[in-house]
Amino acid sequence: CHSFNSDLDHNAPLADIFNKNYYEHVDGETISGKFDRVMAMGPDESDNWQRVDRILSSVQRYQKQFGLVRSNVVLDVGAGTGVFLARLKRAAPEFSGIAVEPDDKACEHLESVLQAQVICDVMRPGLLKEKADLISFNRVMEHMPNPAEVLRVSVGSLSSGGVIYIEVPDILTFGLYGQKHPEFGSSHLTIFSPQGLQTLFEANELEVLEIQR
């Protein structure tokens, strides 16, 4: 399917570098510092503004065309610094948020800055007590050893008529910039192609509404 898959063993001892306090190791600044810095950016400076606008416009279109996204519970898997949910709540206060994040330090931060339920865990069966109408994976799926399994579990938390949004690095990066580009760093286990995403969705009996590059 023209995707890149890494054979790195993330159960090895060095995995602790990425699995504990991941965000501060990678970014070189505190989680709260990054949150404040990105939240202070204007719409033309932050990709999170553009991401929220893109998702909300798509949701509105799906609601009109297909009758999807019938309620307003959004689940953000791998919520990280919390910028996406915070931006979404500013743009659409009617949405109620659920943040799932396995990093303990990130969870402490999320609880301090978000008006949302924070679950410090990985996606697994029975994790959520309620269904989500919109599930987002923002630059998360590439870090997962078994993305198909995570997506399968997430489908169990998706309401009838719900929508899943996935944003990932593009395999085009390899042809444009080569294997030394940061997208091929050791924490990225899969770099997807459109065909790869299509296969991932179809394996979980999901209908693909659109794929954009």
N, C-alpha and C. Protein backbone atom coordinates (compact mmCIF):
# COMPACT_ATOMS: atom_id res chain seq x y z
N CYS A 1 0.83 -1.22 0.00
CA CYS A 1 0.00 0.00 0.00
C CYS A 1 0.86 1.27 0.00
N HIS A 2 2.16 1.12 -0.34
CA HIS A 2 3.04 2.29 -0.51
C HIS A 2 3.24 3.09 0.77
N SER A 3 3.12 2.44 1.91
CA SER A 3 3.40 3.09 3.19
C SER A 3 4.73 2.59 3.73
N PHE A 4 5.30 3.36 4.67
CA PHE A 4 6.56 3.00 5.31
C PHE A 4 6.27 2.45 6.69
N ASN A 5 6.88 1.30 7.02
CA ASN A 5 6.71 0.72 8.35
C ASN A 5 8.07 0.44 8.96
N SER A 6 8.26 0.90 10.19
CA SER A 6 9.52 0.71 10.89
C SER A 6 9.51 -0.62 11.64
N ASP A 7 10.68 -1.26 11.73
CA ASP A 7 10.78 -2.50 12.49
C ASP A 7 11.45 -2.27 13.85
N LEU A 8 11.48 -1.03 14.31
CA LEU A 8 12.07 -0.74 15.62
C LEU A 8 11.27 -1.42 16.72
N ASP A 9 11.96 -1.91 17.73
CA ASP A 9 11.32 -2.57 18.86
C ASP A 9 11.05 -1.54 19.95
N HIS A 10 9.80 -1.12 20.07
CA HIS A 10 9.47 -0.12 21.09
C HIS A 10 9.18 -0.74 22.45
N ASN A 11 9.47 -2.04 22.60
CA ASN A 11 9.46 -2.64 23.93
C ASN A 11 10.86 -2.67 24.54
N ALA A 12 11.83 -2.19 23.79
CA ALA A 12 13.21 -2.17 24.27
C ALA A 12 13.37 -1.11 25.36
N PRO A 13 14.43 -1.22 26.19
CA PRO A 13 14.63 -0.26 27.29
C PRO A 13 14.65 1.19 26.83
N LEU A 14 15.23 1.48 25.67
CA LEU A 14 15.31 2.86 25.22
C LEU A 14 13.95 3.45 24.91
N ALA A 15 12.91 2.61 24.84
CA ALA A 15 11.56 3.12 24.59
C ALA A 15 11.10 4.06 25.68
N ASP A 16 11.69 3.94 26.88
CA ASP A 16 11.31 4.83 27.98
C ASP A 16 11.53 6.29 27.61
N ILE A 17 12.51 6.56 26.74
CA ILE A 17 12.78 7.94 26.32
C ILE A 17 11.54 8.53 25.67
N PHE A 18 10.80 7.70 24.93
CA PHE A 18 9.64 8.19 24.21
C PHE A 18 8.35 7.97 24.99
N ASN A 19 8.30 6.98 25.86
CA ASN A 19 7.06 6.63 26.54
C ASN A 19 6.85 7.39 27.84
N LYS A 20 7.91 7.99 28.38
CA LYS A 20 7.80 8.75 29.62
C LYS A 20 8.23 10.19 29.35
N ASN A 21 7.35 11.12 29.64
CA ASN A 21 7.65 12.53 29.43
C ASN A 21 8.04 12.80 27.98
N TYR A 22 7.30 12.19 27.06
CA TYR A 22 7.63 12.24 25.63
C TYR A 22 7.69 13.67 25.11
N TYR A 23 6.69 14.49 25.46
CA TYR A 23 6.56 15.80 24.83
C TYR A 23 7.71 16.74 25.18
N GLU A 24 8.21 16.67 26.41
CA GLU A 24 9.31 17.55 26.77
C GLU A 24 10.64 17.03 26.24
N HIS A 25 10.77 15.70 26.10
CA HIS A 25 11.98 15.15 25.49
C HIS A 25 12.10 15.60 24.05
N VAL A 26 10.99 15.54 23.32
CA VAL A 26 11.01 15.81 21.88
C VAL A 26 11.11 17.30 21.60
N ASP A 27 10.34 18.11 22.32
CA ASP A 27 10.22 19.52 21.97
C ASP A 27 11.23 20.42 22.67
N GLY A 28 11.83 19.95 23.74
CA GLY A 28 12.84 20.74 24.41
C GLY A 28 12.29 21.92 25.18
N GLU A 29 11.00 21.93 25.46
CA GLU A 29 10.39 22.96 26.31
C GLU A 29 9.30 22.31 27.13
N THR A 30 8.87 22.99 28.19
CA THR A 30 7.84 22.41 29.04
C THR A 30 6.52 22.30 28.28
N ILE A 31 5.67 21.38 28.72
CA ILE A 31 4.37 21.21 28.07
C ILE A 31 3.54 22.48 28.22
N SER A 32 3.53 23.04 29.42
CA SER A 32 2.75 24.25 29.65
C SER A 32 3.30 25.42 28.83
N GLY A 33 4.64 25.48 28.71
CA GLY A 33 5.24 26.54 27.90
C GLY A 33 4.85 26.45 26.44
N LYS A 34 4.86 25.24 25.93
CA LYS A 34 4.45 25.06 24.53
C LYS A 34 2.98 25.39 24.35
N PHE A 35 2.14 24.96 25.30
CA PHE A 35 0.71 25.26 25.21
C PHE A 35 0.48 26.77 25.16
N ASP A 36 1.11 27.50 26.08
CA ASP A 36 0.92 28.95 26.12
C ASP A 36 1.44 29.62 24.84
N ARG A 37 2.57 29.14 24.34
CA ARG A 37 3.16 29.74 23.14
C ARG A 37 2.27 29.52 21.92
N VAL A 38 1.77 28.29 21.75
CA VAL A 38 0.96 27.99 20.58
C VAL A 38 -0.42 28.64 20.68
N MET A 39 -0.98 28.68 21.88
CA MET A 39 -2.29 29.30 22.05
C MET A 39 -2.25 30.79 21.79
N ALA A 40 -1.07 31.41 21.95
CA ALA A 40 -0.93 32.85 21.70
C ALA A 40 -0.77 33.17 20.22
N MET A 41 -0.57 32.16 19.39
CA MET A 41 -0.39 32.39 17.96
C MET A 41 -1.72 32.78 17.30
N GLY A 42 -1.61 33.57 16.23
CA GLY A 42 -2.78 33.93 15.45
C GLY A 42 -3.17 32.84 14.48
N PRO A 43 -4.32 32.99 13.81
CA PRO A 43 -4.80 31.98 12.86
C PRO A 43 -3.83 31.68 11.73
N ASP A 44 -3.03 32.68 11.32
CA ASP A 44 -2.09 32.46 10.22
C ASP A 44 -0.79 31.81 10.68
N GLU A 45 -0.58 31.73 11.99
CA GLU A 45 0.68 31.21 12.52
C GLU A 45 0.58 29.77 13.01
N SER A 46 -0.61 29.34 13.38
CA SER A 46 -0.78 28.05 14.04
C SER A 46 -1.55 27.08 13.15
N ASP A 47 -0.96 25.89 12.92
CA ASP A 47 -1.69 24.89 12.15
C ASP A 47 -2.90 24.35 12.90
N ASN A 48 -2.94 24.55 14.23
CA ASN A 48 -4.10 24.09 14.99
C ASN A 48 -5.35 24.91 14.69
N TRP A 49 -5.18 26.22 14.44
CA TRP A 49 -6.32 27.02 14.00
C TRP A 49 -6.86 26.45 12.70
N GLN A 50 -5.96 26.19 11.76
CA GLN A 50 -6.37 25.69 10.45
C GLN A 50 -6.98 24.30 10.57
N ARG A 51 -6.43 23.47 11.44
CA ARG A 51 -6.96 22.12 11.65
C ARG A 51 -8.39 22.18 12.19
N VAL A 52 -8.62 23.01 13.18
CA VAL A 52 -9.96 23.14 13.75
C VAL A 52 -10.95 23.64 12.70
N ASP A 53 -10.55 24.67 11.93
CA ASP A 53 -11.43 25.18 10.87
C ASP A 53 -11.74 24.09 9.85
N ARG A 54 -10.72 23.31 9.49
CA ARG A 54 -10.90 22.25 8.50
C ARG A 54 -11.87 21.19 9.02
N ILE A 55 -11.71 20.79 10.27
CA ILE A 55 -12.56 19.75 10.84
C ILE A 55 -13.99 20.24 10.99
N LEU A 56 -14.16 21.45 11.51
CA LEU A 56 -15.52 21.96 11.73
C LEU A 56 -16.26 22.17 10.41
N SER A 57 -15.56 22.65 9.38
CA SER A 57 -16.22 22.82 8.08
C SER A 57 -16.61 21.48 7.49
N SER A 58 -15.77 20.46 7.68
CA SER A 58 -16.10 19.12 7.21
C SER A 58 -17.29 18.55 7.97
N VAL A 59 -17.28 18.73 9.29
CA VAL A 59 -18.40 18.24 10.11
C VAL A 59 -19.71 18.88 9.67
N GLN A 60 -19.69 20.18 9.45
CA GLN A 60 -20.92 20.86 9.01
C GLN A 60 -21.39 20.32 7.66
N ARG A 61 -20.45 20.05 6.78
CA ARG A 61 -20.80 19.50 5.47
C ARG A 61 -21.38 18.09 5.61
N TYR A 62 -20.78 17.26 6.46
CA TYR A 62 -21.28 15.90 6.66
C TYR A 62 -22.67 15.91 7.29
N GLN A 63 -22.89 16.87 8.19
CA GLN A 63 -24.20 16.96 8.81
C GLN A 63 -25.29 17.27 7.79
N LYS A 64 -24.99 18.18 6.87
CA LYS A 64 -25.97 18.58 5.87
C LYS A 64 -26.16 17.51 4.80
N GLN A 65 -25.06 16.93 4.33
CA GLN A 65 -25.14 15.99 3.21
C GLN A 65 -25.57 14.59 3.62
N PHE A 66 -25.08 14.13 4.77
CA PHE A 66 -25.27 12.73 5.13
C PHE A 66 -26.00 12.52 6.45
N GLY A 67 -26.27 13.60 7.19
CA GLY A 67 -26.91 13.45 8.50
C GLY A 67 -25.99 12.84 9.55
N LEU A 68 -24.68 13.04 9.40
CA LEU A 68 -23.71 12.48 10.34
C LEU A 68 -23.40 13.47 11.46
N VAL A 69 -22.63 13.01 12.46
CA VAL A 69 -22.23 13.82 13.62
C VAL A 69 -23.48 14.46 14.23
N ARG A 70 -24.29 13.62 14.83
CA ARG A 70 -25.60 14.06 15.31
C ARG A 70 -25.55 14.74 16.67
N SER A 71 -24.43 14.59 17.38
CA SER A 71 -24.28 15.26 18.67
C SER A 71 -22.91 15.92 18.71
N ASN A 72 -22.37 16.21 19.90
CA ASN A 72 -21.19 17.07 19.96
C ASN A 72 -20.15 16.62 20.98
N VAL A 73 -19.98 15.31 21.12
CA VAL A 73 -18.92 14.80 21.99
C VAL A 73 -17.71 14.47 21.13
N VAL A 74 -16.57 15.11 21.43
CA VAL A 74 -15.35 14.88 20.65
C VAL A 74 -14.32 14.18 21.53
N LEU A 75 -13.73 13.13 21.01
CA LEU A 75 -12.68 12.37 21.69
C LEU A 75 -11.37 12.61 20.96
N ASP A 76 -10.38 13.16 21.66
CA ASP A 76 -9.06 13.41 21.07
C ASP A 76 -8.09 12.38 21.62
N VAL A 77 -7.65 11.46 20.77
CA VAL A 77 -6.75 10.39 21.19
C VAL A 77 -5.31 10.87 21.04
N GLY A 78 -4.53 10.75 22.13
CA GLY A 78 -3.18 11.30 22.13
C GLY A 78 -3.23 12.80 22.20
N ALA A 79 -3.94 13.32 23.20
CA ALA A 79 -4.25 14.75 23.27
C ALA A 79 -3.03 15.64 23.46
N GLY A 80 -1.93 15.09 23.96
CA GLY A 80 -0.67 15.83 24.02
C GLY A 80 -0.73 17.09 24.85
N THR A 81 -0.43 18.21 24.24
CA THR A 81 -0.42 19.49 24.95
C THR A 81 -1.82 20.06 25.16
N GLY A 82 -2.82 19.53 24.47
CA GLY A 82 -4.19 19.99 24.64
C GLY A 82 -4.58 21.17 23.77
N VAL A 83 -3.69 21.60 22.89
CA VAL A 83 -3.97 22.78 22.07
C VAL A 83 -5.18 22.54 21.16
N PHE A 84 -5.26 21.35 20.55
CA PHE A 84 -6.36 21.09 19.63
C PHE A 84 -7.72 21.21 20.32
N LEU A 85 -7.89 20.54 21.46
CA LEU A 85 -9.17 20.60 22.16
C LEU A 85 -9.47 22.01 22.66
N ALA A 86 -8.44 22.71 23.12
CA ALA A 86 -8.64 24.09 23.58
C ALA A 86 -9.10 24.98 22.43
N ARG A 87 -8.47 24.85 21.27
CA ARG A 87 -8.87 25.62 20.09
C ARG A 87 -10.29 25.26 19.66
N LEU A 88 -10.58 23.97 19.67
CA LEU A 88 -11.91 23.52 19.25
C LEU A 88 -12.99 24.09 20.16
N LYS A 89 -12.74 24.09 21.45
CA LYS A 89 -13.72 24.62 22.41
C LYS A 89 -13.92 26.12 22.22
N ARG A 90 -12.86 26.83 21.86
CA ARG A 90 -13.00 28.27 21.60
C ARG A 90 -13.84 28.53 20.37
N ALA A 91 -13.62 27.71 19.33
CA ALA A 91 -14.33 27.91 18.07
C ALA A 91 -15.75 27.37 18.12
N ALA A 92 -15.96 26.30 18.90
CA ALA A 92 -17.28 25.65 18.96
C ALA A 92 -17.55 25.23 20.40
N PRO A 93 -17.98 26.16 21.25
CA PRO A 93 -18.16 25.86 22.68
C PRO A 93 -19.19 24.77 22.95
N GLU A 94 -20.03 24.46 21.96
CA GLU A 94 -21.05 23.43 22.19
C GLU A 94 -20.43 22.03 22.28
N PHE A 95 -19.20 21.86 21.83
CA PHE A 95 -18.58 20.55 21.91
C PHE A 95 -18.08 20.27 23.32
N SER A 96 -18.32 19.06 23.79
CA SER A 96 -17.74 18.60 25.06
C SER A 96 -16.60 17.65 24.72
N GLY A 97 -15.48 17.80 25.43
CA GLY A 97 -14.28 17.09 25.05
C GLY A 97 -13.89 15.98 26.00
N ILE A 98 -13.29 14.94 25.41
CA ILE A 98 -12.66 13.86 26.16
C ILE A 98 -11.24 13.72 25.62
N ALA A 99 -10.26 13.80 26.50
CA ALA A 99 -8.86 13.68 26.10
C ALA A 99 -8.31 12.35 26.62
N VAL A 100 -7.77 11.53 25.73
CA VAL A 100 -7.09 10.30 26.11
C VAL A 100 -5.61 10.48 25.84
N GLU A 101 -4.79 10.28 26.87
CA GLU A 101 -3.35 10.54 26.75
C GLU A 101 -2.60 9.64 27.73
N PRO A 102 -1.63 8.84 27.26
CA PRO A 102 -0.93 7.91 28.17
C PRO A 102 0.20 8.54 28.98
N ASP A 103 0.67 9.72 28.61
CA ASP A 103 1.81 10.34 29.28
C ASP A 103 1.34 11.02 30.58
N ASP A 104 1.88 10.58 31.71
CA ASP A 104 1.42 11.07 33.02
C ASP A 104 1.58 12.58 33.16
N LYS A 105 2.73 13.10 32.76
CA LYS A 105 2.97 14.52 32.92
C LYS A 105 2.05 15.34 32.02
N ALA A 106 1.81 14.83 30.81
CA ALA A 106 0.88 15.51 29.91
C ALA A 106 -0.52 15.51 30.49
N CYS A 107 -0.91 14.42 31.14
CA CYS A 107 -2.25 14.35 31.75
C CYS A 107 -2.42 15.40 32.84
N GLU A 108 -1.40 15.59 33.66
CA GLU A 108 -1.46 16.62 34.69
C GLU A 108 -1.67 17.99 34.05
N HIS A 109 -0.95 18.23 32.99
CA HIS A 109 -1.09 19.50 32.27
C HIS A 109 -2.49 19.64 31.69
N LEU A 110 -3.00 18.60 31.03
CA LEU A 110 -4.32 18.66 30.40
C LEU A 110 -5.41 18.96 31.43
N GLU A 111 -5.30 18.36 32.59
CA GLU A 111 -6.31 18.60 33.63
C GLU A 111 -6.28 20.04 34.12
N SER A 112 -5.15 20.70 33.98
CA SER A 112 -5.03 22.08 34.47
C SER A 112 -5.49 23.11 33.44
N VAL A 113 -5.52 22.73 32.15
CA VAL A 113 -5.81 23.74 31.12
C VAL A 113 -7.09 23.48 30.33
N LEU A 114 -7.63 22.27 30.41
CA LEU A 114 -8.80 21.94 29.59
C LEU A 114 -10.07 21.85 30.42
N GLN A 115 -11.14 22.31 29.84
CA GLN A 115 -12.47 22.04 30.41
C GLN A 115 -12.99 20.78 29.70
N ALA A 116 -12.39 19.66 30.05
CA ALA A 116 -12.70 18.41 29.39
C ALA A 116 -12.36 17.26 30.33
N GLN A 117 -12.95 16.11 30.05
CA GLN A 117 -12.61 14.90 30.78
C GLN A 117 -11.25 14.41 30.28
N VAL A 118 -10.35 14.11 31.21
CA VAL A 118 -9.00 13.63 30.86
C VAL A 118 -8.85 12.21 31.37
N ILE A 119 -8.52 11.29 30.45
CA ILE A 119 -8.31 9.88 30.79
C ILE A 119 -6.85 9.55 30.52
N CYS A 120 -6.11 9.25 31.57
CA CYS A 120 -4.68 8.97 31.43
C CYS A 120 -4.49 7.47 31.16
N ASP A 121 -4.54 7.12 29.88
CA ASP A 121 -4.52 5.72 29.49
C ASP A 121 -4.32 5.65 27.98
N VAL A 122 -4.18 4.43 27.47
CA VAL A 122 -4.20 4.20 26.03
C VAL A 122 -5.60 3.76 25.63
N MET A 123 -5.91 3.86 24.35
CA MET A 123 -7.20 3.39 23.88
C MET A 123 -7.27 1.87 24.03
N ARG A 124 -8.28 1.40 24.73
CA ARG A 124 -8.48 -0.03 24.94
C ARG A 124 -9.97 -0.29 25.12
N PRO A 125 -10.40 -1.53 24.91
CA PRO A 125 -11.84 -1.84 25.04
C PRO A 125 -12.37 -1.49 26.43
N GLY A 126 -13.54 -0.88 26.46
CA GLY A 126 -14.20 -0.54 27.71
C GLY A 126 -13.67 0.69 28.40
N LEU A 127 -12.78 1.44 27.75
CA LEU A 127 -12.18 2.62 28.39
C LEU A 127 -13.20 3.73 28.60
N LEU A 128 -14.06 3.96 27.60
CA LEU A 128 -15.01 5.07 27.66
C LEU A 128 -16.40 4.59 28.06
N LYS A 129 -17.07 5.40 28.86
CA LYS A 129 -18.43 5.09 29.27
C LYS A 129 -19.46 5.68 28.32
N GLU A 130 -19.05 6.62 27.48
CA GLU A 130 -19.97 7.24 26.52
C GLU A 130 -19.39 7.17 25.13
N LYS A 131 -20.27 7.32 24.14
CA LYS A 131 -19.85 7.28 22.75
C LYS A 131 -19.46 8.69 22.29
N ALA A 132 -18.50 8.75 21.38
CA ALA A 132 -18.06 10.02 20.82
C ALA A 132 -18.62 10.17 19.41
N ASP A 133 -18.96 11.41 19.05
CA ASP A 133 -19.49 11.70 17.72
C ASP A 133 -18.38 12.08 16.75
N LEU A 134 -17.25 12.53 17.30
CA LEU A 134 -16.08 12.87 16.51
C LEU A 134 -14.86 12.37 17.26
N ILE A 135 -14.08 11.49 16.62
CA ILE A 135 -12.83 11.00 17.21
C ILE A 135 -11.68 11.52 16.36
N SER A 136 -10.71 12.16 17.00
CA SER A 136 -9.59 12.75 16.27
C SER A 136 -8.27 12.09 16.67
N PHE A 137 -7.46 11.79 15.66
CA PHE A 137 -6.08 11.34 15.82
C PHE A 137 -5.21 12.37 15.11
N ASN A 138 -4.74 13.37 15.83
CA ASN A 138 -3.94 14.43 15.24
C ASN A 138 -2.46 14.13 15.41
N ARG A 139 -1.83 13.67 14.33
CA ARG A 139 -0.40 13.36 14.35
C ARG A 139 -0.08 12.37 15.47
N VAL A 140 -0.88 11.31 15.55
CA VAL A 140 -0.75 10.31 16.60
C VAL A 140 -0.56 8.91 16.02
N MET A 141 -1.30 8.59 14.97
CA MET A 141 -1.34 7.22 14.46
C MET A 141 0.04 6.72 14.03
N GLU A 142 0.91 7.64 13.61
CA GLU A 142 2.24 7.23 13.16
C GLU A 142 3.12 6.71 14.29
N HIS A 143 2.74 6.99 15.55
CA HIS A 143 3.51 6.55 16.70
C HIS A 143 3.10 5.17 17.21
N MET A 144 2.04 4.61 16.69
CA MET A 144 1.43 3.42 17.28
C MET A 144 1.96 2.14 16.63
N PRO A 145 2.40 1.17 17.45
CA PRO A 145 2.89 -0.09 16.89
C PRO A 145 1.82 -0.86 16.11
N ASN A 146 0.55 -0.72 16.51
CA ASN A 146 -0.52 -1.44 15.83
C ASN A 146 -1.69 -0.50 15.57
N PRO A 147 -1.58 0.38 14.57
CA PRO A 147 -2.65 1.36 14.34
C PRO A 147 -3.99 0.72 14.00
N ALA A 148 -3.98 -0.41 13.30
CA ALA A 148 -5.24 -1.06 12.94
C ALA A 148 -6.01 -1.49 14.19
N GLU A 149 -5.29 -1.99 15.19
CA GLU A 149 -5.94 -2.42 16.43
C GLU A 149 -6.48 -1.22 17.20
N VAL A 150 -5.72 -0.13 17.25
CA VAL A 150 -6.20 1.07 17.94
C VAL A 150 -7.45 1.63 17.26
N LEU A 151 -7.45 1.61 15.94
CA LEU A 151 -8.63 2.08 15.21
C LEU A 151 -9.82 1.18 15.47
N ARG A 152 -9.58 -0.14 15.53
CA ARG A 152 -10.68 -1.08 15.81
C ARG A 152 -11.30 -0.80 17.17
N VAL A 153 -10.46 -0.57 18.17
CA VAL A 153 -10.96 -0.26 19.52
C VAL A 153 -11.74 1.05 19.50
N SER A 154 -11.23 2.02 18.75
CA SER A 154 -11.88 3.33 18.70
C SER A 154 -13.26 3.25 18.07
N VAL A 155 -13.41 2.38 17.08
CA VAL A 155 -14.72 2.21 16.45
C VAL A 155 -15.77 1.82 17.50
N GLY A 156 -15.35 1.06 18.50
CA GLY A 156 -16.27 0.67 19.57
C GLY A 156 -16.73 1.84 20.42
N SER A 157 -16.00 2.96 20.35
CA SER A 157 -16.37 4.16 21.11
C SER A 157 -17.01 5.22 20.23
N LEU A 158 -17.30 4.87 18.98
CA LEU A 158 -17.87 5.83 18.02
C LEU A 158 -19.39 5.67 17.99
N SER A 159 -20.09 6.80 18.10
CA SER A 159 -21.54 6.76 18.06
C SER A 159 -22.03 6.45 16.65
N SER A 160 -23.27 6.03 16.55
CA SER A 160 -23.87 5.81 15.23
C SER A 160 -23.89 7.13 14.47
N GLY A 161 -23.33 7.13 13.27
CA GLY A 161 -23.23 8.37 12.51
C GLY A 161 -22.04 9.22 12.87
N GLY A 162 -21.14 8.68 13.67
CA GLY A 162 -19.96 9.43 14.06
C GLY A 162 -18.89 9.42 12.99
N VAL A 163 -17.88 10.29 13.16
CA VAL A 163 -16.83 10.48 12.17
C VAL A 163 -15.47 10.39 12.87
N ILE A 164 -14.51 9.77 12.20
CA ILE A 164 -13.13 9.71 12.68
C ILE A 164 -12.25 10.57 11.78
N TYR A 165 -11.46 11.44 12.40
CA TYR A 165 -10.52 12.29 11.67
C TYR A 165 -9.11 11.84 12.00
N ILE A 166 -8.31 11.56 10.96
CA ILE A 166 -6.91 11.15 11.15
C ILE A 166 -6.01 12.08 10.36
N GLU A 167 -4.98 12.61 11.01
CA GLU A 167 -3.96 13.41 10.33
C GLU A 167 -2.60 12.78 10.60
N VAL A 168 -1.87 12.46 9.54
CA VAL A 168 -0.60 11.74 9.67
C VAL A 168 0.43 12.31 8.70
N PRO A 169 1.72 12.03 8.95
CA PRO A 169 2.74 12.38 7.96
C PRO A 169 2.49 11.63 6.65
N ASP A 170 2.95 12.20 5.55
CA ASP A 170 2.68 11.67 4.21
C ASP A 170 3.92 11.00 3.64
N ILE A 171 3.75 9.83 3.03
CA ILE A 171 4.87 9.12 2.43
C ILE A 171 5.55 9.93 1.32
N LEU A 172 4.86 10.94 0.78
CA LEU A 172 5.48 11.82 -0.21
C LEU A 172 6.76 12.46 0.32
N THR A 173 6.84 12.60 1.64
CA THR A 173 8.03 13.18 2.27
C THR A 173 9.30 12.44 1.85
N PHE A 174 9.19 11.11 1.71
CA PHE A 174 10.38 10.32 1.35
C PHE A 174 10.91 10.73 -0.02
N GLY A 175 10.01 10.83 -0.99
CA GLY A 175 10.44 11.20 -2.33
C GLY A 175 10.94 12.63 -2.42
N LEU A 176 10.35 13.51 -1.61
CA LEU A 176 10.72 14.93 -1.67
C LEU A 176 12.01 15.23 -0.92
N TYR A 177 12.21 14.60 0.25
CA TYR A 177 13.30 15.00 1.13
C TYR A 177 14.23 13.86 1.55
N GLY A 178 13.85 12.60 1.27
CA GLY A 178 14.72 11.49 1.60
C GLY A 178 14.52 10.95 3.00
N GLN A 179 15.25 9.86 3.26
CA GLN A 179 15.02 9.11 4.50
C GLN A 179 15.54 9.82 5.75
N LYS A 180 16.33 10.88 5.60
CA LYS A 180 16.87 11.57 6.78
C LYS A 180 15.95 12.69 7.26
N HIS A 181 14.81 12.86 6.62
CA HIS A 181 13.84 13.87 7.08
C HIS A 181 13.32 13.48 8.47
N PRO A 182 13.05 14.48 9.34
CA PRO A 182 12.59 14.17 10.70
C PRO A 182 11.34 13.29 10.76
N GLU A 183 10.52 13.29 9.70
CA GLU A 183 9.33 12.43 9.74
C GLU A 183 9.70 10.95 9.87
N PHE A 184 10.94 10.61 9.51
CA PHE A 184 11.38 9.22 9.60
C PHE A 184 12.21 8.98 10.85
N GLY A 185 11.99 9.82 11.87
CA GLY A 185 12.65 9.63 13.15
C GLY A 185 12.16 8.39 13.85
N SER A 186 12.86 8.01 14.92
CA SER A 186 12.62 6.71 15.54
C SER A 186 11.27 6.59 16.25
N SER A 187 10.60 7.71 16.53
CA SER A 187 9.30 7.59 17.19
C SER A 187 8.15 7.43 16.20
N HIS A 188 8.43 7.52 14.91
CA HIS A 188 7.41 7.33 13.88
C HIS A 188 7.53 5.92 13.30
N LEU A 189 6.56 5.09 13.61
CA LEU A 189 6.62 3.69 13.21
C LEU A 189 5.96 3.44 11.86
N THR A 190 5.04 4.30 11.45
CA THR A 190 4.38 4.15 10.16
C THR A 190 4.24 5.53 9.52
N ILE A 191 4.61 5.63 8.24
CA ILE A 191 4.33 6.82 7.45
C ILE A 191 3.36 6.39 6.36
N PHE A 192 2.18 6.97 6.35
CA PHE A 192 1.08 6.47 5.54
C PHE A 192 1.04 7.09 4.15
N SER A 193 0.47 6.34 3.24
CA SER A 193 0.03 6.81 1.94
C SER A 193 -1.50 6.87 1.96
N PRO A 194 -2.12 7.54 0.99
CA PRO A 194 -3.58 7.47 0.91
C PRO A 194 -4.08 6.04 0.81
N GLN A 195 -3.37 5.19 0.06
CA GLN A 195 -3.78 3.79 -0.05
C GLN A 195 -3.72 3.09 1.30
N GLY A 196 -2.69 3.43 2.09
CA GLY A 196 -2.55 2.83 3.41
C GLY A 196 -3.70 3.21 4.33
N LEU A 197 -4.07 4.50 4.30
CA LEU A 197 -5.21 4.94 5.11
C LEU A 197 -6.50 4.27 4.66
N GLN A 198 -6.68 4.17 3.35
CA GLN A 198 -7.87 3.52 2.80
C GLN A 198 -7.95 2.07 3.29
N THR A 199 -6.83 1.38 3.24
CA THR A 199 -6.80 -0.01 3.70
C THR A 199 -7.10 -0.11 5.18
N LEU A 200 -6.55 0.82 5.96
CA LEU A 200 -6.77 0.84 7.41
C LEU A 200 -8.25 1.01 7.73
N PHE A 201 -8.91 1.91 7.02
CA PHE A 201 -10.34 2.14 7.26
C PHE A 201 -11.17 0.94 6.82
N GLU A 202 -10.89 0.43 5.63
CA GLU A 202 -11.70 -0.67 5.12
C GLU A 202 -11.55 -1.93 5.97
N ALA A 203 -10.37 -2.13 6.55
CA ALA A 203 -10.16 -3.28 7.43
C ALA A 203 -11.04 -3.20 8.68
N ASN A 204 -11.46 -2.00 9.03
CA ASN A 204 -12.32 -1.80 10.19
C ASN A 204 -13.76 -1.50 9.78
N GLU A 205 -14.10 -1.80 8.52
CA GLU A 205 -15.46 -1.64 7.99
C GLU A 205 -15.95 -0.19 8.14
N LEU A 206 -15.04 0.75 7.86
CA LEU A 206 -15.36 2.16 7.89
C LEU A 206 -15.45 2.70 6.47
N GLU A 207 -16.37 3.61 6.24
CA GLU A 207 -16.51 4.27 4.96
C GLU A 207 -15.60 5.50 4.92
N VAL A 208 -14.78 5.61 3.88
CA VAL A 208 -13.91 6.77 3.73
C VAL A 208 -14.71 7.90 3.09
N LEU A 209 -14.88 9.00 3.78
CA LEU A 209 -15.60 10.15 3.25
C LEU A 209 -14.70 11.00 2.38
N GLU A 210 -13.46 11.21 2.80
CA GLU A 210 -12.52 11.98 1.98
C GLU A 210 -11.10 11.77 2.50
N ILE A 211 -10.15 11.87 1.58
CA ILE A 211 -8.73 11.88 1.94
C ILE A 211 -8.11 13.07 1.22
N GLN A 212 -7.45 13.94 1.98
CA GLN A 212 -6.83 15.12 1.41
C GLN A 212 -5.34 15.12 1.72
N ARG A 213 -4.54 15.66 0.78
CA ARG A 213 -3.11 15.81 1.02
C ARG A 213 -2.80 17.28 1.21
